[in-house]
JSON list of C-alpha atoms in Angstrom, two decimals:
[
{"chain": "M", "resi": 105, "resn": "UNK", "atom": "CA", "xyz": [-19.48, -12.89, 10.70]},
{"chain": "M", "resi": 106, "resn": "UNK", "atom": "CA", "xyz": [-18.37, -10.05, 10.00]},
{"chain": "M", "resi": 107, "resn": "UNK", "atom": "CA", "xyz": [-14.58, -8.23, 9.48]},
{"chain": "M", "resi": 108, "resn": "UNK", "atom": "CA", "xyz": [-12.38, -5.86, 10.11]},
{"chain": "M", "resi": 109, "resn": "UNK", "atom": "CA", "xyz": [-9.37, -4.34, 8.25]},
{"chain": "M", "resi": 110, "resn": "UNK", "atom": "CA", "xyz": [-7.14, -2.14, 8.61]},
{"chain": "M", "resi": 111, "resn": "UNK", "atom": "CA", "xyz": [-4.22, -0.44, 7.14]},
{"chain": "M", "resi": 112, "resn": "UNK", "atom": "CA", "xyz": [-2.20, 1.71, 9.12]},
{"chain": "M", "resi": 113, "resn": "UNK", "atom": "CA", "xyz": [0.45, 4.75, 7.35]},
{"chain": "M", "resi": 114, "resn": "UNK", "atom": "CA", "xyz": [2.48, 6.94, 8.19]},
{"chain": "M", "resi": 115, "resn": "UNK", "atom": "CA", "xyz": [-0.12, 9.64, 8.62]},
{"chain": "M", "resi": 116, "resn": "UNK", "atom": "CA", "xyz": [-3.22, 7.98, 8.62]},
{"chain": "M", "resi": 117, "resn": "UNK", "atom": "CA", "xyz": [-5.37, 5.21, 9.74]},
{"chain": "M", "resi": 118, "resn": "UNK", "atom": "CA", "xyz": [-7.94, 3.64, 7.01]},
{"chain": "M", "resi": 119, "resn": "UNK", "atom": "CA", "xyz": [-10.67, 1.16, 7.91]},
{"chain": "M", "resi": 120, "resn": "UNK", "atom": "CA", "xyz": [-13.03, -1.42, 6.66]},
{"chain": "M", "resi": 121, "resn": "UNK", "atom": "CA", "xyz": [-16.12, -3.53, 7.60]},
{"chain": "M", "resi": 122, "resn": "UNK", "atom": "CA", "xyz": [-17.02, -6.30, 5.51]},
{"chain": "M", "resi": 123, "resn": "UNK", "atom": "CA", "xyz": [-19.74, -8.61, 5.84]},
{"chain": "M", "resi": 124, "resn": "UNK", "atom": "CA", "xyz": [-16.69, -11.29, 5.97]},
{"chain": "M", "resi": 125, "resn": "UNK", "atom": "CA", "xyz": [-13.05, -12.82, 5.72]},
{"chain": "M", "resi": 126, "resn": "UNK", "atom": "CA", "xyz": [-12.96, -13.01, 1.85]},
{"chain": "M", "resi": 127, "resn": "UNK", "atom": "CA", "xyz": [-12.24, -11.46, -1.12]},
{"chain": "M", "resi": 128, "resn": "UNK", "atom": "CA", "xyz": [-15.50, -8.68, -2.76]},
{"chain": "M", "resi": 129, "resn": "UNK", "atom": "CA", "xyz": [-17.61, -9.96, 0.16]},
{"chain": "M", "resi": 130, "resn": "UNK", "atom": "CA", "xyz": [-19.64, -6.62, 0.57]},
{"chain": "M", "resi": 131, "resn": "UNK", "atom": "CA", "xyz": [-18.72, -3.30, 2.39]},
{"chain": "M", "resi": 132, "resn": "UNK", "atom": "CA", "xyz": [-20.17, -2.36, 5.21]},
{"chain": "M", "resi": 133, "resn": "UNK", "atom": "CA", "xyz": [-18.97, 1.10, 6.56]},
{"chain": "M", "resi": 134, "resn": "UNK", "atom": "CA", "xyz": [-15.37, 2.65, 5.79]},
{"chain": "M", "resi": 135, "resn": "UNK", "atom": "CA", "xyz": [-14.02, 5.96, 7.47]},
{"chain": "M", "resi": 136, "resn": "UNK", "atom": "CA", "xyz": [-9.63, 7.64, 7.62]},
{"chain": "M", "resi": 137, "resn": "UNK", "atom": "CA", "xyz": [-8.91, 9.14, 10.19]},
{"chain": "M", "resi": 138, "resn": "UNK", "atom": "CA", "xyz": [-5.58, 11.27, 10.36]},
{"chain": "M", "resi": 139, "resn": "UNK", "atom": "CA", "xyz": [-3.64, 9.17, 13.29]},
{"chain": "M", "resi": 140, "resn": "UNK", "atom": "CA", "xyz": [-2.89, 12.28, 15.93]},
{"chain": "M", "resi": 141, "resn": "UNK", "atom": "CA", "xyz": [-7.13, 11.70, 16.32]},
{"chain": "M", "resi": 142, "resn": "UNK", "atom": "CA", "xyz": [-7.08, 7.15, 16.59]},
{"chain": "M", "resi": 143, "resn": "UNK", "atom": "CA", "xyz": [-7.62, 8.58, 20.18]},
{"chain": "M", "resi": 144, "resn": "UNK", "atom": "CA", "xyz": [-11.54, 9.45, 19.32]},
{"chain": "M", "resi": 145, "resn": "UNK", "atom": "CA", "xyz": [-12.73, 5.89, 16.67]},
{"chain": "M", "resi": 146, "resn": "UNK", "atom": "CA", "xyz": [-14.91, 4.70, 19.77]},
{"chain": "M", "resi": 147, "resn": "UNK", "atom": "CA", "xyz": [-16.18, 7.07, 20.15]},
{"chain": "M", "resi": 148, "resn": "UNK", "atom": "CA", "xyz": [-16.78, 8.07, 17.71]},
{"chain": "M", "resi": 149, "resn": "UNK", "atom": "CA", "xyz": [-16.98, 6.29, 13.36]},
{"chain": "M", "resi": 150, "resn": "UNK", "atom": "CA", "xyz": [-16.30, 3.02, 15.78]},
{"chain": "M", "resi": 151, "resn": "UNK", "atom": "CA", "xyz": [-19.01, 3.11, 17.76]},
{"chain": "M", "resi": 152, "resn": "UNK", "atom": "CA", "xyz": [-22.15, 2.66, 15.79]},
{"chain": "M", "resi": 153, "resn": "UNK", "atom": "CA", "xyz": [-20.54, -0.09, 14.29]},
{"chain": "M", "resi": 154, "resn": "UNK", "atom": "CA", "xyz": [-21.83, -3.80, 14.15]},
{"chain": "M", "resi": 155, "resn": "UNK", "atom": "CA", "xyz": [-19.19, -5.30, 16.39]},
{"chain": "M", "resi": 156, "resn": "UNK", "atom": "CA", "xyz": [-16.37, -7.26, 13.36]},
{"chain": "M", "resi": 157, "resn": "UNK", "atom": "CA", "xyz": [-16.14, -10.76, 14.64]},
{"chain": "M", "resi": 158, "resn": "UNK", "atom": "CA", "xyz": [-12.87, -10.97, 13.44]},
{"chain": "M", "resi": 159, "resn": "UNK", "atom": "CA", "xyz": [-9.75, -8.38, 12.36]},
{"chain": "M", "resi": 160, "resn": "UNK", "atom": "CA", "xyz": [-6.32, -8.05, 10.49]},
{"chain": "M", "resi": 161, "resn": "UNK", "atom": "CA", "xyz": [-4.23, -5.39, 10.17]},
{"chain": "M", "resi": 162, "resn": "UNK", "atom": "CA", "xyz": [-1.27, -3.86, 8.90]},
{"chain": "M", "resi": 163, "resn": "UNK", "atom": "CA", "xyz": [1.11, -1.18, 9.97]},
{"chain": "M", "resi": 164, "resn": "UNK", "atom": "CA", "xyz": [4.13, 0.57, 9.85]},
{"chain": "M", "resi": 165, "resn": "UNK", "atom": "CA", "xyz": [3.42, 3.24, 12.33]},
{"chain": "M", "resi": 166, "resn": "UNK", "atom": "CA", "xyz": [5.62, 1.65, 15.04]},
{"chain": "M", "resi": 167, "resn": "UNK", "atom": "CA", "xyz": [4.31, -0.07, 18.36]},
{"chain": "M", "resi": 168, "resn": "UNK", "atom": "CA", "xyz": [3.11, 2.50, 19.84]},
{"chain": "M", "resi": 169, "resn": "UNK", "atom": "CA", "xyz": [-0.04, 3.93, 17.59]},
{"chain": "M", "resi": 170, "resn": "UNK", "atom": "CA", "xyz": [-0.91, 0.33, 17.43]},
{"chain": "M", "resi": 171, "resn": "UNK", "atom": "CA", "xyz": [-1.49, 0.10, 20.76]},
{"chain": "M", "resi": 172, "resn": "UNK", "atom": "CA", "xyz": [-3.86, 3.11, 20.67]},
{"chain": "M", "resi": 173, "resn": "UNK", "atom": "CA", "xyz": [-5.39, 1.66, 17.76]},
{"chain": "M", "resi": 174, "resn": "UNK", "atom": "CA", "xyz": [-5.83, -1.93, 20.42]},
{"chain": "M", "resi": 175, "resn": "UNK", "atom": "CA", "xyz": [-7.41, 0.69, 23.35]},
{"chain": "M", "resi": 176, "resn": "UNK", "atom": "CA", "xyz": [-9.89, 1.91, 20.57]},
{"chain": "M", "resi": 177, "resn": "UNK", "atom": "CA", "xyz": [-11.09, -1.57, 19.78]},
{"chain": "M", "resi": 178, "resn": "UNK", "atom": "CA", "xyz": [-11.53, -2.80, 23.07]},
{"chain": "M", "resi": 179, "resn": "UNK", "atom": "CA", "xyz": [-15.48, -1.44, 23.19]},
{"chain": "M", "resi": 180, "resn": "UNK", "atom": "CA", "xyz": [-16.43, -5.05, 20.97]},
{"chain": "M", "resi": 181, "resn": "UNK", "atom": "CA", "xyz": [-14.87, -8.63, 21.43]},
{"chain": "M", "resi": 182, "resn": "UNK", "atom": "CA", "xyz": [-12.25, -9.27, 19.08]},
{"chain": "M", "resi": 183, "resn": "UNK", "atom": "CA", "xyz": [-8.87, -9.69, 19.01]},
{"chain": "M", "resi": 184, "resn": "UNK", "atom": "CA", "xyz": [-6.29, -7.93, 17.20]},
{"chain": "M", "resi": 185, "resn": "UNK", "atom": "CA", "xyz": [-4.30, -9.20, 13.90]},
{"chain": "M", "resi": 186, "resn": "UNK", "atom": "CA", "xyz": [-1.55, -7.60, 12.49]},
{"chain": "M", "resi": 187, "resn": "UNK", "atom": "CA", "xyz": [0.16, -8.68, 9.31]},
{"chain": "M", "resi": 188, "resn": "UNK", "atom": "CA", "xyz": [4.27, -9.27, 9.44]},
{"chain": "M", "resi": 189, "resn": "UNK", "atom": "CA", "xyz": [5.22, -10.21, 6.18]},
{"chain": "M", "resi": 190, "resn": "UNK", "atom": "CA", "xyz": [6.75, -14.69, 6.10]},
{"chain": "M", "resi": 191, "resn": "UNK", "atom": "CA", "xyz": [8.25, -17.08, 3.90]},
{"chain": "M", "resi": 192, "resn": "UNK", "atom": "CA", "xyz": [5.06, -17.78, 1.82]},
{"chain": "M", "resi": 193, "resn": "UNK", "atom": "CA", "xyz": [1.14, -16.45, 2.65]},
{"chain": "M", "resi": 194, "resn": "UNK", "atom": "CA", "xyz": [-2.04, -16.52, 0.16]},
{"chain": "M", "resi": 195, "resn": "UNK", "atom": "CA", "xyz": [-0.15, -17.99, -2.60]},
{"chain": "M", "resi": 196, "resn": "UNK", "atom": "CA", "xyz": [2.82, -15.97, -2.17]},
{"chain": "M", "resi": 197, "resn": "UNK", "atom": "CA", "xyz": [6.65, -16.26, -2.18]},
{"chain": "M", "resi": 198, "resn": "UNK", "atom": "CA", "xyz": [7.83, -13.51, -0.22]},
{"chain": "M", "resi": 199, "resn": "UNK", "atom": "CA", "xyz": [12.74, -14.26, -1.85]},
{"chain": "M", "resi": 200, "resn": "UNK", "atom": "CA", "xyz": [13.58, -11.29, 1.14]},
{"chain": "M", "resi": 201, "resn": "UNK", "atom": "CA", "xyz": [16.89, -12.11, 2.12]},
{"chain": "M", "resi": 202, "resn": "UNK", "atom": "CA", "xyz": [15.06, -11.93, 5.74]},
{"chain": "M", "resi": 203, "resn": "UNK", "atom": "CA", "xyz": [11.41, -12.60, 4.65]},
{"chain": "M", "resi": 204, "resn": "UNK", "atom": "CA", "xyz": [10.12, -11.08, 8.18]},
{"chain": "M", "resi": 205, "resn": "UNK", "atom": "CA", "xyz": [11.85, -7.67, 7.43]},
{"chain": "M", "resi": 206, "resn": "UNK", "atom": "CA", "xyz": [10.11, -6.62, 4.57]},
{"chain": "M", "resi": 207, "resn": "UNK", "atom": "CA", "xyz": [7.46, -4.24, 4.87]},
{"chain": "M", "resi": 208, "resn": "UNK", "atom": "CA", "xyz": [3.72, -5.16, 6.35]},
{"chain": "M", "resi": 209, "resn": "UNK", "atom": "CA", "xyz": [2.21, -2.78, 3.94]},
{"chain": "M", "resi": 210, "resn": "UNK", "atom": "CA", "xyz": [4.19, -3.85, 0.78]},
{"chain": "M", "resi": 211, "resn": "UNK", "atom": "CA", "xyz": [3.56, -6.82, 1.83]},
{"chain": "M", "resi": 212, "resn": "UNK", "atom": "CA", "xyz": [0.24, -6.61, 1.81]},
{"chain": "M", "resi": 213, "resn": "UNK", "atom": "CA", "xyz": [0.08, -5.24, -1.27]},
{"chain": "M", "resi": 214, "resn": "UNK", "atom": "CA", "xyz": [1.55, -7.93, -3.36]},
{"chain": "M", "resi": 215, "resn": "UNK", "atom": "CA", "xyz": [-0.97, -10.80, -1.99]},
{"chain": "M", "resi": 216, "resn": "UNK", "atom": "CA", "xyz": [-3.26, -7.62, -3.31]},
{"chain": "M", "resi": 217, "resn": "UNK", "atom": "CA", "xyz": [-2.00, -6.85, -6.76]},
{"chain": "M", "resi": 218, "resn": "UNK", "atom": "CA", "xyz": [-1.40, -10.87, -7.16]},
{"chain": "M", "resi": 219, "resn": "UNK", "atom": "CA", "xyz": [-5.11, -11.84, -6.88]},
{"chain": "M", "resi": 220, "resn": "UNK", "atom": "CA", "xyz": [-6.39, -9.11, -8.32]},
{"chain": "M", "resi": 221, "resn": "UNK", "atom": "CA", "xyz": [-4.27, -9.93, -11.84]},
{"chain": "M", "resi": 222, "resn": "UNK", "atom": "CA", "xyz": [-4.68, -13.41, -11.47]},
{"chain": "M", "resi": 223, "resn": "UNK", "atom": "CA", "xyz": [-8.29, -12.60, -11.45]},
{"chain": "M", "resi": 224, "resn": "UNK", "atom": "CA", "xyz": [-8.32, -10.50, -14.38]},
{"chain": "M", "resi": 225, "resn": "UNK", "atom": "CA", "xyz": [-6.17, -13.77, -17.49]},
{"chain": "M", "resi": 226, "resn": "UNK", "atom": "CA", "xyz": [-2.84, -16.54, -16.80]},
{"chain": "M", "resi": 227, "resn": "UNK", "atom": "CA", "xyz": [-0.61, -15.64, -14.94]},
{"chain": "M", "resi": 228, "resn": "UNK", "atom": "CA", "xyz": [2.15, -12.42, -14.94]},
{"chain": "M", "resi": 229, "resn": "UNK", "atom": "CA", "xyz": [4.78, -11.08, -14.44]},
{"chain": "M", "resi": 230, "resn": "UNK", "atom": "CA", "xyz": [3.59, -7.74, -11.80]},
{"chain": "M", "resi": 231, "resn": "UNK", "atom": "CA", "xyz": [5.88, -4.15, -10.78]},
{"chain": "M", "resi": 232, "resn": "UNK", "atom": "CA", "xyz": [3.86, -3.28, -7.52]},
{"chain": "M", "resi": 233, "resn": "UNK", "atom": "CA", "xyz": [4.02, 0.59, -7.04]},
{"chain": "M", "resi": 234, "resn": "UNK", "atom": "CA", "xyz": [2.78, 1.96, -4.17]},
{"chain": "M", "resi": 235, "resn": "UNK", "atom": "CA", "xyz": [3.07, 6.23, -4.15]},
{"chain": "M", "resi": 236, "resn": "UNK", "atom": "CA", "xyz": [2.74, 7.86, -0.39]},
{"chain": "M", "resi": 237, "resn": "UNK", "atom": "CA", "xyz": [5.16, 9.38, 2.04]},
{"chain": "M", "resi": 238, "resn": "UNK", "atom": "CA", "xyz": [7.64, 6.06, 0.43]},
{"chain": "M", "resi": 239, "resn": "UNK", "atom": "CA", "xyz": [7.66, 5.10, -3.17]},
{"chain": "M", "resi": 240, "resn": "UNK", "atom": "CA", "xyz": [7.71, 1.38, -2.69]},
{"chain": "M", "resi": 241, "resn": "UNK", "atom": "CA", "xyz": [8.32, -0.68, -6.07]},
{"chain": "M", "resi": 242, "resn": "UNK", "atom": "CA", "xyz": [8.38, -4.56, -6.19]},
{"chain": "M", "resi": 243, "resn": "UNK", "atom": "CA", "xyz": [8.43, -6.79, -8.70]},
{"chain": "M", "resi": 244, "resn": "UNK", "atom": "CA", "xyz": [6.43, -10.83, -8.49]},
{"chain": "M", "resi": 245, "resn": "UNK", "atom": "CA", "xyz": [7.92, -13.44, -11.57]},
{"chain": "M", "resi": 246, "resn": "UNK", "atom": "CA", "xyz": [4.64, -15.71, -13.58]},
{"chain": "M", "resi": 247, "resn": "UNK", "atom": "CA", "xyz": [5.33, -18.07, -10.72]},
{"chain": "M", "resi": 248, "resn": "UNK", "atom": "CA", "xyz": [4.25, -15.53, -7.07]},
{"chain": "M", "resi": 249, "resn": "UNK", "atom": "CA", "xyz": [7.34, -14.68, -5.80]},
{"chain": "M", "resi": 250, "resn": "UNK", "atom": "CA", "xyz": [8.11, -12.05, -4.87]},
{"chain": "M", "resi": 251, "resn": "UNK", "atom": "CA", "xyz": [12.01, -10.69, -6.41]},
{"chain": "M", "resi": 252, "resn": "UNK", "atom": "CA", "xyz": [12.63, -7.64, -4.72]},
{"chain": "M", "resi": 253, "resn": "UNK", "atom": "CA", "xyz": [11.99, -4.45, -4.94]},
{"chain": "M", "resi": 254, "resn": "UNK", "atom": "CA", "xyz": [12.88, -1.20, -5.58]},
{"chain": "M", "resi": 255, "resn": "UNK", "atom": "CA", "xyz": [12.29, 1.97, -2.35]},
{"chain": "M", "resi": 256, "resn": "UNK", "atom": "CA", "xyz": [12.82, 5.51, -3.32]},
{"chain": "M", "resi": 257, "resn": "UNK", "atom": "CA", "xyz": [11.40, 9.34, -0.93]},
{"chain": "M", "resi": 258, "resn": "UNK", "atom": "CA", "xyz": [7.99, 9.92, -1.95]},
{"chain": "M", "resi": 259, "resn": "UNK", "atom": "CA", "xyz": [7.54, 13.33, -3.51]},
{"chain": "M", "resi": 260, "resn": "UNK", "atom": "CA", "xyz": [6.81, 15.78, 0.24]},
{"chain": "M", "resi": 261, "resn": "UNK", "atom": "CA", "xyz": [9.93, 13.68, 1.41]},
{"chain": "M", "resi": 262, "resn": "UNK", "atom": "CA", "xyz": [12.10, 14.80, -1.66]},
{"chain": "M", "resi": 263, "resn": "UNK", "atom": "CA", "xyz": [11.41, 18.55, -1.80]},
{"chain": "M", "resi": 264, "resn": "UNK", "atom": "CA", "xyz": [12.04, 18.69, 1.68]},
{"chain": "M", "resi": 265, "resn": "UNK", "atom": "CA", "xyz": [15.60, 16.98, 1.63]},
{"chain": "M", "resi": 266, "resn": "UNK", "atom": "CA", "xyz": [16.45, 19.74, -1.32]},
{"chain": "M", "resi": 267, "resn": "UNK", "atom": "CA", "xyz": [14.93, 22.25, 0.61]},
{"chain": "M", "resi": 268, "resn": "UNK", "atom": "CA", "xyz": [17.70, 21.52, 4.45]},
{"chain": "M", "resi": 269, "resn": "UNK", "atom": "CA", "xyz": [20.01, 20.69, 1.79]},
{"chain": "M", "resi": 270, "resn": "UNK", "atom": "CA", "xyz": [20.38, 24.26, -0.20]},
{"chain": "M", "resi": 271, "resn": "UNK", "atom": "CA", "xyz": [20.86, 26.97, 0.95]},
{"chain": "M", "resi": 272, "resn": "UNK", "atom": "CA", "xyz": [17.51, 28.95, -0.03]},
{"chain": "M", "resi": 273, "resn": "UNK", "atom": "CA", "xyz": [15.38, 26.71, -2.09]},
{"chain": "M", "resi": 274, "resn": "UNK", "atom": "CA", "xyz": [12.33, 27.26, -0.04]},
{"chain": "M", "resi": 275, "resn": "UNK", "atom": "CA", "xyz": [9.60, 27.23, -3.01]},
{"chain": "M", "resi": 276, "resn": "UNK", "atom": "CA", "xyz": [5.83, 26.67, -4.11]},
{"chain": "M", "resi": 277, "resn": "UNK", "atom": "CA", "xyz": [4.34, 23.40, -5.66]},
{"chain": "M", "resi": 278, "resn": "UNK", "atom": "CA", "xyz": [5.23, 23.60, -8.72]},
{"chain": "M", "resi": 279, "resn": "UNK", "atom": "CA", "xyz": [3.28, 21.79, -12.68]},
{"chain": "M", "resi": 280, "resn": "UNK", "atom": "CA", "xyz": [5.07, 18.52, -13.55]},
{"chain": "M", "resi": 281, "resn": "UNK", "atom": "CA", "xyz": [6.07, 19.04, -17.56]},
{"chain": "M", "resi": 282, "resn": "UNK", "atom": "CA", "xyz": [8.48, 17.74, -20.09]},
{"chain": "M", "resi": 283, "resn": "UNK", "atom": "CA", "xyz": [11.22, 21.37, -20.22]},
{"chain": "M", "resi": 284, "resn": "UNK", "atom": "CA", "xyz": [10.30, 23.24, -17.00]},
{"chain": "M", "resi": 285, "resn": "UNK", "atom": "CA", "xyz": [12.09, 27.20, -17.11]},
{"chain": "M", "resi": 286, "resn": "UNK", "atom": "CA", "xyz": [11.32, 27.49, -13.86]},
{"chain": "M", "resi": 287, "resn": "UNK", "atom": "CA", "xyz": [12.42, 26.31, -9.90]},
{"chain": "M", "resi": 288, "resn": "UNK", "atom": "CA", "xyz": [8.50, 24.72, -8.79]},
{"chain": "M", "resi": 289, "resn": "UNK", "atom": "CA", "xyz": [8.36, 22.68, -12.30]},
{"chain": "M", "resi": 290, "resn": "UNK", "atom": "CA", "xyz": [12.12, 21.73, -12.80]},
{"chain": "M", "resi": 291, "resn": "UNK", "atom": "CA", "xyz": [11.61, 20.38, -8.59]},
{"chain": "M", "resi": 292, "resn": "UNK", "atom": "CA", "xyz": [8.10, 18.48, -9.27]},
{"chain": "M", "resi": 293, "resn": "UNK", "atom": "CA", "xyz": [9.23, 17.72, -12.72]},
{"chain": "M", "resi": 294, "resn": "UNK", "atom": "CA", "xyz": [12.26, 16.28, -12.01]},
{"chain": "M", "resi": 295, "resn": "UNK", "atom": "CA", "xyz": [10.56, 13.83, -8.64]},
{"chain": "M", "resi": 296, "resn": "UNK", "atom": "CA", "xyz": [8.00, 12.78, -10.38]},
{"chain": "M", "resi": 297, "resn": "UNK", "atom": "CA", "xyz": [10.21, 11.34, -12.92]},
{"chain": "M", "resi": 298, "resn": "UNK", "atom": "CA", "xyz": [12.72, 9.79, -10.84]},
{"chain": "M", "resi": 299, "resn": "UNK", "atom": "CA", "xyz": [9.68, 7.96, -9.58]},
{"chain": "M", "resi": 300, "resn": "UNK", "atom": "CA", "xyz": [8.73, 7.28, -13.14]},
{"chain": "M", "resi": 301, "resn": "UNK", "atom": "CA", "xyz": [11.39, 6.67, -13.80]},
{"chain": "M", "resi": 302, "resn": "UNK", "atom": "CA", "xyz": [12.23, 3.56, -11.28]},
{"chain": "M", "resi": 303, "resn": "UNK", "atom": "CA", "xyz": [8.99, 2.10, -12.51]},
{"chain": "M", "resi": 304, "resn": "UNK", "atom": "CA", "xyz": [9.98, 2.24, -16.04]},
{"chain": "M", "resi": 305, "resn": "UNK", "atom": "CA", "xyz": [13.19, 0.33, -15.17]},
{"chain": "M", "resi": 306, "resn": "UNK", "atom": "CA", "xyz": [11.47, -1.89, -12.72]},
{"chain": "M", "resi": 307, "resn": "UNK", "atom": "CA", "xyz": [9.21, -3.25, -15.82]},
{"chain": "M", "resi": 308, "resn": "UNK", "atom": "CA", "xyz": [12.38, -2.89, -18.05]},
{"chain": "M", "resi": 309, "resn": "UNK", "atom": "CA", "xyz": [14.01, -5.46, -15.54]},
{"chain": "M", "resi": 310, "resn": "UNK", "atom": "CA", "xyz": [11.00, -7.93, -14.94]},
{"chain": "M", "resi": 311, "resn": "UNK", "atom": "CA", "xyz": [9.89, -8.01, -18.36]},
{"chain": "M", "resi": 312, "resn": "UNK", "atom": "CA", "xyz": [13.85, -9.57, -19.79]},
{"chain": "M", "resi": 313, "resn": "UNK", "atom": "CA", "xyz": [14.35, -11.80, -15.70]},
{"chain": "M", "resi": 314, "resn": "UNK", "atom": "CA", "xyz": [10.98, -13.48, -17.27]},
{"chain": "M", "resi": 315, "resn": "UNK", "atom": "CA", "xyz": [10.91, -12.68, -21.59]},
{"chain": "M", "resi": 316, "resn": "UNK", "atom": "CA", "xyz": [7.01, -11.68, -20.28]},
{"chain": "M", "resi": 317, "resn": "UNK", "atom": "CA", "xyz": [5.26, -8.24, -20.74]},
{"chain": "M", "resi": 318, "resn": "UNK", "atom": "CA", "xyz": [4.75, -8.11, -16.90]},
{"chain": "M", "resi": 319, "resn": "UNK", "atom": "CA", "xyz": [1.89, -6.24, -15.86]},
{"chain": "M", "resi": 320, "resn": "UNK", "atom": "CA", "xyz": [2.44, -2.93, -13.05]},
{"chain": "M", "resi": 321, "resn": "UNK", "atom": "CA", "xyz": [-0.50, -2.38, -10.53]},
{"chain": "M", "resi": 322, "resn": "UNK", "atom": "CA", "xyz": [-0.43, 0.91, -8.14]},
{"chain": "M", "resi": 323, "resn": "UNK", "atom": "CA", "xyz": [-1.44, 2.36, -5.63]},
{"chain": "M", "resi": 324, "resn": "UNK", "atom": "CA", "xyz": [-1.07, 5.11, -2.40]},
{"chain": "M", "resi": 325, "resn": "UNK", "atom": "CA", "xyz": [-2.36, 8.02, -1.30]},
{"chain": "M", "resi": 326, "resn": "UNK", "atom": "CA", "xyz": [-0.39, 9.73, -4.56]},
{"chain": "M", "resi": 327, "resn": "UNK", "atom": "CA", "xyz": [-0.73, 7.58, -6.83]},
{"chain": "M", "resi": 328, "resn": "UNK", "atom": "CA", "xyz": [-3.17, 9.75, -8.87]},
{"chain": "M", "resi": 329, "resn": "UNK", "atom": "CA", "xyz": [-0.34, 12.66, -9.03]},
{"chain": "M", "resi": 330, "resn": "UNK", "atom": "CA", "xyz": [1.60, 10.30, -10.62]},
{"chain": "M", "resi": 331, "resn": "UNK", "atom": "CA", "xyz": [-0.78, 8.72, -13.57]},
{"chain": "M", "resi": 332, "resn": "UNK", "atom": "CA", "xyz": [-0.51, 10.87, -16.31]},
{"chain": "M", "resi": 333, "resn": "UNK", "atom": "CA", "xyz": [3.35, 10.93, -16.41]},
{"chain": "M", "resi": 334, "resn": "UNK", "atom": "CA", "xyz": [4.30, 7.73, -16.32]},
{"chain": "M", "resi": 335, "resn": "UNK", "atom": "CA", "xyz": [5.47, 5.74, -19.48]},
{"chain": "M", "resi": 336, "resn": "UNK", "atom": "CA", "xyz": [4.43, 2.58, -19.38]},
{"chain": "M", "resi": 337, "resn": "UNK", "atom": "CA", "xyz": [1.11, 0.94, -19.10]},
{"chain": "M", "resi": 338, "resn": "UNK", "atom": "CA", "xyz": [-0.49, 0.54, -15.36]},
{"chain": "M", "resi": 339, "resn": "UNK", "atom": "CA", "xyz": [-4.11, 0.26, -13.49]},
{"chain": "M", "resi": 340, "resn": "UNK", "atom": "CA", "xyz": [-4.23, 2.44, -10.72]},
{"chain": "M", "resi": 341, "resn": "UNK", "atom": "CA", "xyz": [-5.80, 0.40, -7.59]},
{"chain": "M", "resi": 342, "resn": "UNK", "atom": "CA", "xyz": [-7.32, 2.75, -4.47]},
{"chain": "M", "resi": 343, "resn": "UNK", "atom": "CA", "xyz": [-8.15, 0.39, -1.81]},
{"chain": "M", "resi": 344, "resn": "UNK", "atom": "CA", "xyz": [-5.28, -2.41, -2.81]},
{"chain": "M", "resi": 345, "resn": "UNK", "atom": "CA", "xyz": [-3.76, -3.20, 0.60]},
{"chain": "M", "resi": 346, "resn": "UNK", "atom": "CA", "xyz": [-8.01, -3.85, 1.85]},
{"chain": "M", "resi": 347, "resn": "UNK", "atom": "CA", "xyz": [-7.89, -6.01, -0.56]},
{"chain": "M", "resi": 348, "resn": "UNK", "atom": "CA", "xyz": [-5.17, -8.26, 0.24]},
{"chain": "M", "resi": 349, "resn": "UNK", "atom": "CA", "xyz": [-6.12, -7.94, 4.26]},
{"chain": "M", "resi": 350, "resn": "UNK", "atom": "CA", "xyz": [-9.23, -9.49, 2.56]},
{"chain": "M", "resi": 351, "resn": "UNK", "atom": "CA", "xyz": [-7.33, -11.91, 0.54]},
{"chain": "M", "resi": 352, "resn": "UNK", "atom": "CA", "xyz": [-5.56, -13.19, 3.76]},
{"chain": "M", "resi": 353, "resn": "UNK", "atom": "CA", "xyz": [-8.27, -12.97, 6.09]},
{"chain": "M", "resi": 354, "resn": "UNK", "atom": "CA", "xyz": [-9.74, -15.81, 4.06]},
{"chain": "M", "resi": 355, "resn": "UNK", "atom": "CA", "xyz": [-6.42, -17.87, 3.76]},
{"chain": "M", "resi": 356, "resn": "UNK", "atom": "CA", "xyz": [-6.45, -17.24, 7.62]},
{"chain": "M", "resi": 357, "resn": "UNK", "atom": "CA", "xyz": [-10.48, -17.68, 8.29]},
{"chain": "M", "resi": 358, "resn": "UNK", "atom": "CA", "xyz": [-11.85, -18.54, 6.05]}
]
């Protein structure tokens, strides 16, 4: 039973084909495509793949993009299943006021991070950070309950907001440093430390709430940019959403 996992972000679609819908199932193929090039998938990367028998996807890009992906999937006889956050799934409970309004990517990432953490030892509080177009910082207690989280702009949005709101502020990307002495470095450092500070604050909140030191897991396309500037211990995981999709698929299809 081959399994196709799809993660559609704000700019790119990532996919992975596994031998089965379960955690640690061997990987057969994977790829990345910018959203504007989705219509090439059926005649391109997907054309020579073994036919998946199950599919589970996560998207934040909207219904139009989802329909384009489903059109590309018509070369296979497989149903499209898209994640919608629920009150509980795969051992995690959802404390959002309206569970279905939680972003699917956050829900999938938390499920992936929770099971990754459990595989490393006894259950502990967990902070899950996704660094992309937007940044999310989510808290899970040691019983597997999502308590809530933060959303803030990513680096690019912060810089564009400053450029549009400040006359004449159009400068190249700078470096992260402790005491910036030029505008480029000041902007880059300010955005980086804003994100690092949000993570640090959530770790502090969770530590105080649970009385136990939390683990911190970070993912997202821009996670590597944050790594040198983090003030709390963390694990950087490249494909956390695929981990979550595999875990959810094991519970749904296994």
